[in-house]
Tab-separated table of N, CA and C in Angstrom:
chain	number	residue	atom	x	y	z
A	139	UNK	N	0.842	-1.181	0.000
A	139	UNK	CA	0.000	0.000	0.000
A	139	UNK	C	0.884	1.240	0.000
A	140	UNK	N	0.645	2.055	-1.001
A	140	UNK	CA	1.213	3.328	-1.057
A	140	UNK	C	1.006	4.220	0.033
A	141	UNK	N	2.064	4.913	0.893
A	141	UNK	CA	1.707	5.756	1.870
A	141	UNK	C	1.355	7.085	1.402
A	142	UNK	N	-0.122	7.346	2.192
A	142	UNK	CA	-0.766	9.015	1.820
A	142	UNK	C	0.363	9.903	1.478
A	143	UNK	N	0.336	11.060	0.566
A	143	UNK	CA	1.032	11.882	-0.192
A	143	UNK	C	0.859	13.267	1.150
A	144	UNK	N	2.002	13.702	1.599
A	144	UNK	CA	2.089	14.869	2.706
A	144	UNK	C	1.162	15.618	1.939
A	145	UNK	N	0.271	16.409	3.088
A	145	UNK	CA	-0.680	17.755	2.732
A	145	UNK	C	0.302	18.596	3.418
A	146	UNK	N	-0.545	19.440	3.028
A	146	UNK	CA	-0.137	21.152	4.294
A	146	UNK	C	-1.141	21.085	5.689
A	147	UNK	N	-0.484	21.217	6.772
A	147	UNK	CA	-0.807	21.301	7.860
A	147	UNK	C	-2.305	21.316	8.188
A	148	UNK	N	-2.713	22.536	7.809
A	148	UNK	CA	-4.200	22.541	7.620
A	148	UNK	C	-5.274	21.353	7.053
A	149	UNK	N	-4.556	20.975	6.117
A	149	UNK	CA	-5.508	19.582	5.530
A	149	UNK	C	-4.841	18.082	5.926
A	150	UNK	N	-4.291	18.140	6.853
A	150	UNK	CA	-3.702	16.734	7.641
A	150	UNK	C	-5.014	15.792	8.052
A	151	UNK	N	-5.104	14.799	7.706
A	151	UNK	CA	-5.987	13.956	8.436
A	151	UNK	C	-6.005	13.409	9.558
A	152	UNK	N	-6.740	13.609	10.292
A	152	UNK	CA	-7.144	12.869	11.928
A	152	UNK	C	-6.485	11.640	11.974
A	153	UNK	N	-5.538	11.478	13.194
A	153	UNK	CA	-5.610	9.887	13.110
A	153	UNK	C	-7.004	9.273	12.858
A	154	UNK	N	-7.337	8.306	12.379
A	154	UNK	CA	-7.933	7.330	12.431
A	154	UNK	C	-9.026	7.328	11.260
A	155	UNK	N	-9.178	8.579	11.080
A	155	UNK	CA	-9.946	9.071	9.961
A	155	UNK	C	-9.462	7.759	8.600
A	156	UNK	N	-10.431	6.893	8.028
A	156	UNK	CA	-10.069	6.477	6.913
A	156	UNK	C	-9.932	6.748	5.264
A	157	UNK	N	-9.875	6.080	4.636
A	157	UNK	CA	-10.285	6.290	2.945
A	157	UNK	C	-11.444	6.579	2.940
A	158	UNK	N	-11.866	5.463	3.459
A	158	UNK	CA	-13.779	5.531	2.899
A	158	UNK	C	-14.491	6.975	4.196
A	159	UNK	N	-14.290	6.874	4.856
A	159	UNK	CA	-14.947	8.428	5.422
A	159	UNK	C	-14.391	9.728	4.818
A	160	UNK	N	-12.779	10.299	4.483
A	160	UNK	CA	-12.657	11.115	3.264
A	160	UNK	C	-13.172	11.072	2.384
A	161	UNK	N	-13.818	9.961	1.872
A	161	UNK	CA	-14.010	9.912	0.409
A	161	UNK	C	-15.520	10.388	0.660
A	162	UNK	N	-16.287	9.916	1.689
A	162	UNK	CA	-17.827	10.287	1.987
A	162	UNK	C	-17.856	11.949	2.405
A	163	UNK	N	-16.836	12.221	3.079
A	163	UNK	CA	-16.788	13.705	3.584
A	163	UNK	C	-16.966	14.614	2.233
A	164	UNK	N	-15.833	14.054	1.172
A	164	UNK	CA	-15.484	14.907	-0.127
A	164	UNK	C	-16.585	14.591	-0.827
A	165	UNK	N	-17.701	13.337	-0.930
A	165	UNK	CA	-19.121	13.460	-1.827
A	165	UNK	C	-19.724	14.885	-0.887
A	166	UNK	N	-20.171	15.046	0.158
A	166	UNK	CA	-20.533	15.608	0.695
A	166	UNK	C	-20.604	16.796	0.845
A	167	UNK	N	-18.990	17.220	1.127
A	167	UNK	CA	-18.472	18.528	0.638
A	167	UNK	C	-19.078	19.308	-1.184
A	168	UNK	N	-18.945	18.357	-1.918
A	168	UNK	CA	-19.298	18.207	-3.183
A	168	UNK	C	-21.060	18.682	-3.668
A	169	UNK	N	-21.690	18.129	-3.077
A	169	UNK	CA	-23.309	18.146	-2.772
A	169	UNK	C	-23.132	19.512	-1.917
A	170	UNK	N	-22.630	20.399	-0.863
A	170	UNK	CA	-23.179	21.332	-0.534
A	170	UNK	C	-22.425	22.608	-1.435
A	171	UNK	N	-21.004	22.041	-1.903
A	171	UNK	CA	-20.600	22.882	-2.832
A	171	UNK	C	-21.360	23.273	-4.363
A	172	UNK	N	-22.312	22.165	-4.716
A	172	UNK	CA	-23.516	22.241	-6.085
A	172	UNK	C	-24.449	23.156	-5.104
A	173	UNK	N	-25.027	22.903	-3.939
A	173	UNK	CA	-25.779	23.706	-3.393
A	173	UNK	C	-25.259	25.304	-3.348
A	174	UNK	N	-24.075	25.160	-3.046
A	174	UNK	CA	-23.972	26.973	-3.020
A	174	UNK	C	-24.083	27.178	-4.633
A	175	UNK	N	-23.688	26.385	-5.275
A	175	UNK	CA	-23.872	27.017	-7.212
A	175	UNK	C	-25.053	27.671	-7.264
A	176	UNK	N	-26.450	26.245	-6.561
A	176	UNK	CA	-28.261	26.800	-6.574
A	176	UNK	C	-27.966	27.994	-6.325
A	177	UNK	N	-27.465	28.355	-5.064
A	177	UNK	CA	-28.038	29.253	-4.489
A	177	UNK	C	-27.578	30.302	-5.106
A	178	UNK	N	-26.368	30.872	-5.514
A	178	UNK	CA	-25.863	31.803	-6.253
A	178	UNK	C	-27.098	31.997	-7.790
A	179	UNK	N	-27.263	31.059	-8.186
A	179	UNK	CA	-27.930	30.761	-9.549
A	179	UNK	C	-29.727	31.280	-8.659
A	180	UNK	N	-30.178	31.126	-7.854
A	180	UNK	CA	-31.439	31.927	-6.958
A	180	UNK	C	-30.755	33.454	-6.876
A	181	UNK	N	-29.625	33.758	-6.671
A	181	UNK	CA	-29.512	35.314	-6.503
A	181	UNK	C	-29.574	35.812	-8.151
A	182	UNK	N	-28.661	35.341	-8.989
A	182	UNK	CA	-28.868	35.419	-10.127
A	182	UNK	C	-30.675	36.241	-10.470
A	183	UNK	N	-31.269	35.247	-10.432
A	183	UNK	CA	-32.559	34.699	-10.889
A	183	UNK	C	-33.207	36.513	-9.745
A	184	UNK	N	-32.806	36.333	-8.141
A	184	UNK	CA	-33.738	37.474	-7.958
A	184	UNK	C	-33.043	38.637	-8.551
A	185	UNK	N	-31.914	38.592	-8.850
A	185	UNK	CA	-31.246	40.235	-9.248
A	185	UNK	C	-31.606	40.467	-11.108
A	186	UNK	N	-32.005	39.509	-11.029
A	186	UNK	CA	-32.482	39.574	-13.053
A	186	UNK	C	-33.754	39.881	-12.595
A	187	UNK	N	-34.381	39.459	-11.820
A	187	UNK	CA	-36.156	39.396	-12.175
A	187	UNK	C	-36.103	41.327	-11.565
A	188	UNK	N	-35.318	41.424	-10.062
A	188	UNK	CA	-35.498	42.887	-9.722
A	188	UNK	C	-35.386	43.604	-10.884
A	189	UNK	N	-34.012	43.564	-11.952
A	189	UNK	CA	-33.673	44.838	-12.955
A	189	UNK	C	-34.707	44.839	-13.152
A	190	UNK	N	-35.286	43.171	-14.278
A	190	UNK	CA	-36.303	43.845	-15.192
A	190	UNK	C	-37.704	44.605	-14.821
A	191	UNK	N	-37.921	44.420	-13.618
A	191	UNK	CA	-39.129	44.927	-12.693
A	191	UNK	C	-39.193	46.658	-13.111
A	192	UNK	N	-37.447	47.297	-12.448
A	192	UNK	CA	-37.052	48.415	-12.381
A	192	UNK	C	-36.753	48.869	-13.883
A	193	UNK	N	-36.355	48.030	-14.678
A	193	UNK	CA	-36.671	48.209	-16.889
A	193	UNK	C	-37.941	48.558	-16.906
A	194	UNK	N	-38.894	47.835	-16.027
A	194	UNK	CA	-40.350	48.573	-16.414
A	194	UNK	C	-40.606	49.879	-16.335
A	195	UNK	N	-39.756	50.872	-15.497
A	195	UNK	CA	-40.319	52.151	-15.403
A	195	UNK	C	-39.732	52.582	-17.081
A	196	UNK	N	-38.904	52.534	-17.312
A	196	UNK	CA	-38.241	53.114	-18.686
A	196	UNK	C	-39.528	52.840	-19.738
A	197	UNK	N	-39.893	51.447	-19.838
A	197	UNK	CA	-40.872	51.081	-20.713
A	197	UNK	C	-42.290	51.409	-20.642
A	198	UNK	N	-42.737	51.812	-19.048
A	198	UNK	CA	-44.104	52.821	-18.975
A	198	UNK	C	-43.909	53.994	-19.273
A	199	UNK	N	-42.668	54.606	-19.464
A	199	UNK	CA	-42.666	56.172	-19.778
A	199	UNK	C	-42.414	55.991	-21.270
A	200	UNK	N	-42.096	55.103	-21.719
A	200	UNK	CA	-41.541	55.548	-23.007
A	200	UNK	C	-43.264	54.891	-24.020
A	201	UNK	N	-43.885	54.278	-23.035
A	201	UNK	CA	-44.977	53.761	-24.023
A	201	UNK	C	-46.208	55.229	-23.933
A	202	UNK	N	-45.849	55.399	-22.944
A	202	UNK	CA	-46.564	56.931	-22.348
A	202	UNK	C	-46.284	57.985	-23.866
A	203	UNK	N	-44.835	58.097	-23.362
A	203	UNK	CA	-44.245	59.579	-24.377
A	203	UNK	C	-44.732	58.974	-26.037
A	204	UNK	N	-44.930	57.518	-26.475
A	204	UNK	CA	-45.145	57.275	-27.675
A	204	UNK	C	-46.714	57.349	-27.717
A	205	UNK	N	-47.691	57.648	-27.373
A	205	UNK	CA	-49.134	57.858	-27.004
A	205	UNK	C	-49.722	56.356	-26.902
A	206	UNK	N	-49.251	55.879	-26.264
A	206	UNK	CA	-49.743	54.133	-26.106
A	206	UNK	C	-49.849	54.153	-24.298
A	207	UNK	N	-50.816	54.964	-24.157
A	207	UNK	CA	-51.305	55.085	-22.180
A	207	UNK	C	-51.538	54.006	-21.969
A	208	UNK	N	-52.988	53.415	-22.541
A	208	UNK	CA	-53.197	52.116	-21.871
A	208	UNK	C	-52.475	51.184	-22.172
A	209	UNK	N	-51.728	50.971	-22.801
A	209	UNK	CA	-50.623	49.552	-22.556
A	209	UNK	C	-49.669	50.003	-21.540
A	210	UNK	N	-49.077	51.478	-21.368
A	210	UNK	CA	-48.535	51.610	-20.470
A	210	UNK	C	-49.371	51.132	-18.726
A	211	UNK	N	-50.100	51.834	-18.705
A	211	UNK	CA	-51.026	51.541	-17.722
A	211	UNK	C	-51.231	50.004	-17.550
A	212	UNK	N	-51.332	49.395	-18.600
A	212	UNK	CA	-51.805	47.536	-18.481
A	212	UNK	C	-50.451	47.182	-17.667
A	213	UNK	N	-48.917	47.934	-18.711
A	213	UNK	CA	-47.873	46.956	-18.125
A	213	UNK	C	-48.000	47.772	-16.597
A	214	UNK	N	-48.095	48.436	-15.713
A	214	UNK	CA	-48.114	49.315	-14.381
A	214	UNK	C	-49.269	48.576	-14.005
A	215	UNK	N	-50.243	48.407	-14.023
A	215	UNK	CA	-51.280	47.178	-13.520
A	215	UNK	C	-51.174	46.123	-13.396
A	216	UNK	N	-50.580	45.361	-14.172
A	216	UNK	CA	-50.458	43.700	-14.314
A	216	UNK	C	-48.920	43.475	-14.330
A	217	UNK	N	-47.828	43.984	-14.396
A	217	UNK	CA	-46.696	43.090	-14.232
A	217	UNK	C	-45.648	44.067	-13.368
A	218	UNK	N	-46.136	45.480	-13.363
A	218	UNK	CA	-45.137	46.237	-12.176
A	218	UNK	C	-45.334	45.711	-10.357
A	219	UNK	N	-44.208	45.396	-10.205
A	219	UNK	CA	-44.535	44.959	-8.782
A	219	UNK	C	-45.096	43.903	-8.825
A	220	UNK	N	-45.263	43.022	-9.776
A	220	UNK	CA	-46.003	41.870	-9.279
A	220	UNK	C	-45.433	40.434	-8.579
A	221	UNK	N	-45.912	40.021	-7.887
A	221	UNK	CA	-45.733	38.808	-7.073
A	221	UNK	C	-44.605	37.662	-8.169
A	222	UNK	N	-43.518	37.109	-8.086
A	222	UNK	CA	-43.509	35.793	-9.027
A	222	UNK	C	-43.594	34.592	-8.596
A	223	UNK	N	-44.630	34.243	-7.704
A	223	UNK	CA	-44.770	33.457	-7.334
A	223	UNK	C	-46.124	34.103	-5.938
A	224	UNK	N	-47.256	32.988	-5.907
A	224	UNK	CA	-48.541	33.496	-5.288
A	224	UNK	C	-47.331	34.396	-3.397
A	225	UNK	N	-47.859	35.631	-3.257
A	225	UNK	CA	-47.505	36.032	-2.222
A	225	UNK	C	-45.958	36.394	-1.887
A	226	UNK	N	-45.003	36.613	-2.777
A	226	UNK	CA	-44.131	36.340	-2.374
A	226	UNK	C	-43.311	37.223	-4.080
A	227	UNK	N	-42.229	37.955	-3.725
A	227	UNK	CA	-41.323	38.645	-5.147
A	227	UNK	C	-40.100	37.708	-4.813
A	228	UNK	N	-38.814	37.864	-4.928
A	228	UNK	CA	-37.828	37.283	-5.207
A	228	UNK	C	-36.881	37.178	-3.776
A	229	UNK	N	-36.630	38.443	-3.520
A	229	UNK	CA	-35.939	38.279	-1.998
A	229	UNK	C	-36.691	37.553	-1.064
A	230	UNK	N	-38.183	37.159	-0.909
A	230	UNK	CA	-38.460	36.034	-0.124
A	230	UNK	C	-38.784	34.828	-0.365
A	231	UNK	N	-38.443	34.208	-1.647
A	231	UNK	CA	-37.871	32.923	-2.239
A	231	UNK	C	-36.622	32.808	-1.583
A	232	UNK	N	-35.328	33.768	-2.344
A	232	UNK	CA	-34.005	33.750	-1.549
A	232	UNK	C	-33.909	33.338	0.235
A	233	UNK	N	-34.487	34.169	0.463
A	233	UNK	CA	-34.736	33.935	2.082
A	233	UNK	C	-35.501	32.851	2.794
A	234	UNK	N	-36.410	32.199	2.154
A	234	UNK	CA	-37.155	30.788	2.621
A	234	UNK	C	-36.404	29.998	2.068
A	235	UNK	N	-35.403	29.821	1.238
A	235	UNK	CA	-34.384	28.893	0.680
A	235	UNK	C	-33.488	28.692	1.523
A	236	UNK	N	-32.577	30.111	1.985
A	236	UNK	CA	-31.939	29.942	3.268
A	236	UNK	C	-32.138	29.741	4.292
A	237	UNK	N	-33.467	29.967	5.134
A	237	UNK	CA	-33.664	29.546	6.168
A	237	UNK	C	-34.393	27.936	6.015
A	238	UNK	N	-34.690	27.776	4.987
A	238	UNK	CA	-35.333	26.313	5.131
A	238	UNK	C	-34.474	25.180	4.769
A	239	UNK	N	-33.447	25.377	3.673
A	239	UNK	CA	-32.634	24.424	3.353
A	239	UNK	C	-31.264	24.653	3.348
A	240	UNK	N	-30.573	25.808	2.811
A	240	UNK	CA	-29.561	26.308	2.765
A	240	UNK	C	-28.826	26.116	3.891
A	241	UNK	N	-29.108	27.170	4.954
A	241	UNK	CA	-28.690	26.777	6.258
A	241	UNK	C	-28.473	25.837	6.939
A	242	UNK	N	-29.852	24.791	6.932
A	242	UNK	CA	-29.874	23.328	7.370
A	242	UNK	C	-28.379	22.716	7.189
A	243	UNK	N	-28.600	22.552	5.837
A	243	UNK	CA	-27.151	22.119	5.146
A	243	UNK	C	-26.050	22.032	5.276
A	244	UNK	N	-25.517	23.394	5.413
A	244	UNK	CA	-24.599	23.956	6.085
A	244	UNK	C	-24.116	23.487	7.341
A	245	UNK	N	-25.078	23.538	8.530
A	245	UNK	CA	-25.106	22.977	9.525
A	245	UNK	C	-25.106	22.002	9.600
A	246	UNK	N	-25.665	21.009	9.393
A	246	UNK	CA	-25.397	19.770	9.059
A	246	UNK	C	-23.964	19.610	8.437
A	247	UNK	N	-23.621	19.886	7.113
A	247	UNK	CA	-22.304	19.360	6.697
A	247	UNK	C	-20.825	20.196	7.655
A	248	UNK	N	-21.360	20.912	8.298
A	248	UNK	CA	-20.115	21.313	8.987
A	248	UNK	C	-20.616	20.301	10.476
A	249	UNK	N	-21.411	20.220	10.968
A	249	UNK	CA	-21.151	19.188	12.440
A	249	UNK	C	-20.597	17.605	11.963
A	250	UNK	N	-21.060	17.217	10.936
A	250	UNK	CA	-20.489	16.128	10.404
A	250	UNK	C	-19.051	15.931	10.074
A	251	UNK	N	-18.416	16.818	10.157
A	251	UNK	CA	-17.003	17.058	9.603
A	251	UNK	C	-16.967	17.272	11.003
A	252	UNK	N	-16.851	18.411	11.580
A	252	UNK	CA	-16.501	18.743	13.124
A	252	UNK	C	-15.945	17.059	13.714
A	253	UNK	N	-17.427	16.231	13.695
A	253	UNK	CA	-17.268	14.925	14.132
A	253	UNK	C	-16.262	13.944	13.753
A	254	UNK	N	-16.117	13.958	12.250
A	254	UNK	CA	-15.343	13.178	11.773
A	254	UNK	C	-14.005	13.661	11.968
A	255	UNK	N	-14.032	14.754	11.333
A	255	UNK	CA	-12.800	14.958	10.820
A	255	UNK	C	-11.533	16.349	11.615
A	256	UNK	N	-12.190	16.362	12.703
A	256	UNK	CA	-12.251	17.199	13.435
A	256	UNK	C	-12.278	18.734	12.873
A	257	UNK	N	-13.221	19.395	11.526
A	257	UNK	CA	-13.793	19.874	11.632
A	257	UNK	C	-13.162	20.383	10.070
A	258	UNK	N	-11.984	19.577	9.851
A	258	UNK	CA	-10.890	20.045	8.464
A	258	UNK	C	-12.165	19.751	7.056
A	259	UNK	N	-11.397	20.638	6.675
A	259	UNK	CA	-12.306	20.768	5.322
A	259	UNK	C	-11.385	20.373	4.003
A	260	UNK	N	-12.020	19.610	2.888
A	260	UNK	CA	-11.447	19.269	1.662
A	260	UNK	C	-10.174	18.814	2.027
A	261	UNK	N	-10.558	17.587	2.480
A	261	UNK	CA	-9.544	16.700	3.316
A	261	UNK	C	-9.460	15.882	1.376
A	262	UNK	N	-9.897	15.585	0.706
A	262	UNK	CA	-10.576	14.244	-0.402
A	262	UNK	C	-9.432	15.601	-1.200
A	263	UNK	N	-9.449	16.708	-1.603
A	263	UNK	CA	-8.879	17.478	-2.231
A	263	UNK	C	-7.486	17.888	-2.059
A	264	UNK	N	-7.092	17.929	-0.877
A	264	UNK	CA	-5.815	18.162	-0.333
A	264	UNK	C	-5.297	16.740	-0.937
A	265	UNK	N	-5.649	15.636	-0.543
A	265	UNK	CA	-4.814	14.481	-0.843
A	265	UNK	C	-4.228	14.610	-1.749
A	266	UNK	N	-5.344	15.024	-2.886
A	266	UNK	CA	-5.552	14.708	-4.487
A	266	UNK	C	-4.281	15.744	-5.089
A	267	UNK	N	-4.355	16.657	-4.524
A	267	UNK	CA	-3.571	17.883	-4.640
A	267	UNK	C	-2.224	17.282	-4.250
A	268	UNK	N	-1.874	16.899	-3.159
A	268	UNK	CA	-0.481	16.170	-2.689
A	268	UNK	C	0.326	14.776	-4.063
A	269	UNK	N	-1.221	14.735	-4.337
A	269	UNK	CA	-0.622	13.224	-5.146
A	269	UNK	C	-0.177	13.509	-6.618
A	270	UNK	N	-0.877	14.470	-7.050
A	270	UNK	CA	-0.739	14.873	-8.322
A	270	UNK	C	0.663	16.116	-8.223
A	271	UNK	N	0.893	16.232	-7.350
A	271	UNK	CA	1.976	17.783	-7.574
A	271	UNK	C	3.644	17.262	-7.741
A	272	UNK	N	3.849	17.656	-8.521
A	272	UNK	CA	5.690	17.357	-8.467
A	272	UNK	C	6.508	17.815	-7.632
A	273	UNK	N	7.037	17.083	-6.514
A	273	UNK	CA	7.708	17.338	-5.804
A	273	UNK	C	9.081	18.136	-6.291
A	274	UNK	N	9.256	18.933	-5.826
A	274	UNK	CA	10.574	19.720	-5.678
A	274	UNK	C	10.459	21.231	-6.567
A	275	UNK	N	9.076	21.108	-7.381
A	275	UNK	CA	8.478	22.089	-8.356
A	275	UNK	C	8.203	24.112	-7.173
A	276	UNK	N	8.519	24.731	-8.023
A	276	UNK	CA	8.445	25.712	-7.271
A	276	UNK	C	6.456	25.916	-7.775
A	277	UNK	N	5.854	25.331	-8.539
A	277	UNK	CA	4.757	25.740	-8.948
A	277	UNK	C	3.619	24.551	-8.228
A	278	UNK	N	4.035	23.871	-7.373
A	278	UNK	CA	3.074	22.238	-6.778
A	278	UNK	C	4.074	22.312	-5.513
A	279	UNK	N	4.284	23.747	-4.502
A	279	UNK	CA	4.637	23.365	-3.386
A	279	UNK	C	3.109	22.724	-2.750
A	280	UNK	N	3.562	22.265	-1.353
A	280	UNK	CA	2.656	21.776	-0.734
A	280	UNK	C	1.612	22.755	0.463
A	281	UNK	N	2.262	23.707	0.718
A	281	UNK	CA	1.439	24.882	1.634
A	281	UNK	C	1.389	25.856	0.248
């Protein structure tokens, strides 16, 4: 058996810590790291839906100044300010995401590590990083 490839201090593994629990830590790590993508990709989504909300004033004045009132008026009635989703605009999607799952998550994948691994993070990555780098390279030191 090949002996583990030195990390940097910070990503040292626990005694006792094995293969197969790094390797479950790093799926894990992995799954909340796609989760922060969602969630970035939800800010996305509310900071596009806000502009175009705030594009609407440009497009009620300009349907105004072209003598088209009531379509201006329709779009200021029916889609200014409106809900995208029953009760609710975009920052409180964002915010019931984080408090309902986001967070959870979080919490969860950091006490699970705490437990295991005494609390080190991208333990599965550091290895990977140690194993692949050329020793003596000024460009694959190890810290």
């Amino acid at each position: 058996m090949n002996p583990r490839p030195r990390t940097d201090a910070r990503h040292q593994r626990p005694d006792g810590v094995t293969d197969a629990t790094v390797e479950a830590l790093g799926a894990l790590s992995k799954a909340l790291e796609t989760t922060e993508r969602a969630r970035g990709a939800l800010y996305d989504f509310h900071q596009l839906t806000g502009s175009a909300d705030l594009a609407l004033d440009d497009a009620v004045r300009l349907l105004h100044e072209a003598g088209h009132g009531e379509h201006a008026e329709r779009v200021e009635r029916e889609i200014l300010g409106r809900n995208v989703i029953p009760g609710h605009w975009t920052f409180q999607i964002v915010e019931e995401y984080n408090a309902t799952y986001y967070d959870a998550f979080r919490e969860v994948e950091g006490g699970i590590r705490q437990e295991l691994a005494d609390g080190r993070d991208h333990l599965h990555e550091a290895e990977m990083k140690a194993a692949r780098r050329t020793e003596g390279h000024p460009d694959h030191t190890a810290d």
